[in-house]
Amino acid sequence: MNEKTLKLLEYDEILRRVSSCALSSEAAALILADSPKTEIAEAAKQNGLVSAVLELMDSCSGGEVREELPETGELLKKLDVEGSSLEIEEAYALGIFLNRGETLKTWLAKGVANGSGGLAALLEKIPDCSAVSGAVFKVIDKDGSLRDLPEFKEIRRRIQALTKDLENAGARYISTEENRRMLQSVSPSQRDGRMVLAVKAKFRGRIKGIVHEVSSTGQTVFIEPEEVVEKNNELLIEQRRLEAAIRRVLRELTARVAERREDLSAFRNGVLYLETLRAKARYGLETRACFAAEDPSGALVLKNARHPLLGSKAVPLDFAMSGAVRSVIITGPNTGGKTVALKTAGLLALMNQSAIPIPADEGSCLPVFDGIYADIGDEQSISQSLSTFSAHMTNIASVISRAGENSLVLLDELGSGTDPEEGSAIAMAILDCCIEKKTRLIVTTHHGILKNYGYTRDGVENASMEFDGRTLSPTFRVIMGIPGESRALDIAERNGLPRELVALARSYLAEEQTDISALIKGLREKHRELDEAVRAGKVESERLREERRKADLKELRLRQKELHLKTEGAGNLRRLLAESRKQFENLVREIKEGELSREKILNVKEFFSHLEESVNEENRELEKEEAALVEERRLLEGESGKGFGQDKNPCSLKLGADVLAGETKRRGRILRASKKGHWVVEIGALKMDFPASELIAVPPLAEEKKPLIHKADLITGAAALHEINLRGMRLDEALLTLRRQIDTAVLSGLHEFSVIHGKGDGILQKGVHDYLSKESAVASYCFSRPELGGFGRTEVILK
């Protein structure tokens, strides 16, 4: 890759931001030294690895442990020196690195379980060094201090005893008032590891011992009393013995660790590489980024792409070059965003070839380029006697000599800085050269003649930056297929140029540019009208889909209620029959056991009378419920437009009337009245009895038509699931799947289920919760427990 282009596109700043996501200074250094890959297979492999890590981070069961990885490069070099010994801090850092590296490997192994073959092969190459970390932590505690090994216990016990004797000796000197009067401090001091007393100079002859130091003022003399000299000597000897024992243990530990130095080096390199993958995935997660796909035709497509260095100020950019289009000429107003669009395309291509997720929507496509070259900005140089135009030409000459068929060239303000006619001629010659070499080229310009060039050459397409004529300000949106106007006069007036000067300038341009300006304005207006029509169509489609969903839901509830009534009615009838059977059996037994008396006859009559009354009561209750259900269905049909032209007045039912009968609204003709409130209806070759509540009178037909049968949009044959996974779906697809799950669950009697929507940008999560909050069949919903997915999964309870 061209170093000058990397600097122009601020690629180094992207690397710096990605490196800040690393948990190791050594991994951060590797990221800063990274460069874009130019081989398709290598770039695809790197992107696949980071994608697997990013998916693992985004999943609801990631369980990532984020801990700093200490530096180990220098201490591993120490292992190559025979007889060397690691310090306690170095051995501790090595043990921590090995443990945390194993933790990182274990977490990434979950990505292997999710189907990342490349990640699995990478993890298999990293050796197991758990035995080395085990040896380190047999000598050192988890907090970094030396363990109390058997080799140290006797020495430390002796040191403690000598220290206590010295403390007692010092305490004796301050036990009497007379001694305290001779001392500057009542607490013993230390000089060169030996206990001394701070004695006032005028009393130095009163305490026999060795003078170690005199204060700068001469007022204090530090004396080691004679009686503690031997104790201090013994303490010093024991401390040296302890230091020697510690050095011996560390040398032995270093020797054992050095036996695995090749494995340790491979482990370190592997873990640091894994950390670079994790840092890139972390950057992608924080910036809501993804990887661009590679289109077989070589298309370059950016959907809602944002310049990664502009943050919240970035305006989403849509840009598309099909495989057949090799050059795009972008025109439009000053400060309209042409240069930003150019830099965005180039920088995102560099990021995609460096395994760094790009801030764009799914569906974006970027080829893998063998070189990316740019000429952007003013590179005038006084020291080299280069004007703006000369600097551009020098740079462009270098770009043309290097660029090939698989290269991307970005040229800003092509042909500027010199005479417009000659600049346009040079620009067209450069375009011809790039087209002949089949180089992928994106150009920005203000030269009007190049707009016509874009229409007259195969493989070249015009594009423009949109300008709002009402506010006289750019919108920073790219419009493909239409050239743009520079709008220099509007922008000049907006920035304070006197109106009379602007008017004079317009008069000079009026004759020359009227036709082309009118053409561009007409094209832009047609483009705006088409966009508005597409948006209106989408809104209307959503409205109709929502109305259909509501009607289907009401129909579903009616069917549920019908099923409930039938079930309840059957249950009541079974209970009534069971009770009546017991009473009847008791009456029969009484009659058989004795003579038939008047009292027994009355009891039998009373039983049948009570049975008839109970049955009639059940029928009346059922008829009330059916009437209410029919009214509800009538209201539903009225709302959805069904039943237009139907007469729902029961008084219009008469002999010979055409009716829609039953739940399925089959067309028939009334033959005669049956029992109270019932009619016999002829449907085809069948004669059936229907209550008046299930009949709807309709006008007679001139000719017989097939019966109209309405169906609700229900899923048949599919069982309700205890858990549905919406990850990877668009919001409208996810909500449709959720709605069908709720409908199926209601019909199947399933009262609880789980929805996996992931965390990501929170779009699916918010959409699912908004839908559930408005769904009348839902009793409650909440996020799952952390061990089951936390904020990436929702538990739903139905009414």
CSV table of N, CA, C and O in Angstrom, one decimal, residues 59 230 300 463 609 626 687 756:
chain,number,residue,atom,x,y,z
A,59,SER,N,-23.2,-12.1,21.3
A,59,SER,CA,-24.1,-13.1,21.8
A,59,SER,C,-24.5,-12.9,23.2
A,59,SER,O,-23.7,-12.3,24.0
A,230,GLU,N,26.0,-7.9,68.6
A,230,GLU,CA,26.0,-9.3,68.2
A,230,GLU,C,24.6,-9.7,67.6
A,230,GLU,O,24.6,-10.4,66.7
A,300,LEU,N,-18.8,-2.3,-5.8
A,300,LEU,CA,-18.4,-1.6,-4.6
A,300,LEU,C,-19.7,-0.9,-4.1
A,300,LEU,O,-20.2,0.1,-4.7
A,463,ALA,N,-22.4,11.1,-10.6
A,463,ALA,CA,-23.0,11.1,-9.2
A,463,ALA,C,-22.9,12.6,-8.7
A,463,ALA,O,-22.1,13.4,-9.2
A,609,SER,N,-88.5,-33.3,35.5
A,609,SER,CA,-88.8,-31.9,35.4
A,609,SER,C,-87.6,-31.1,35.7
A,609,SER,O,-87.3,-30.1,35.0
A,626,GLU,N,-73.4,-17.4,22.5
A,626,GLU,CA,-73.4,-17.5,21.1
A,626,GLU,C,-73.8,-16.2,20.5
A,626,GLU,O,-73.2,-15.7,19.5
A,687,LYS,N,-79.5,-30.6,4.0
A,687,LYS,CA,-80.5,-29.8,4.7
A,687,LYS,C,-80.0,-29.9,6.1
A,687,LYS,O,-79.9,-30.9,6.8
A,756,ILE,N,-34.8,-14.9,21.8
A,756,ILE,CA,-33.4,-14.5,21.7
A,756,ILE,C,-33.3,-13.5,20.6
A,756,ILE,O,-33.5,-13.7,19.5
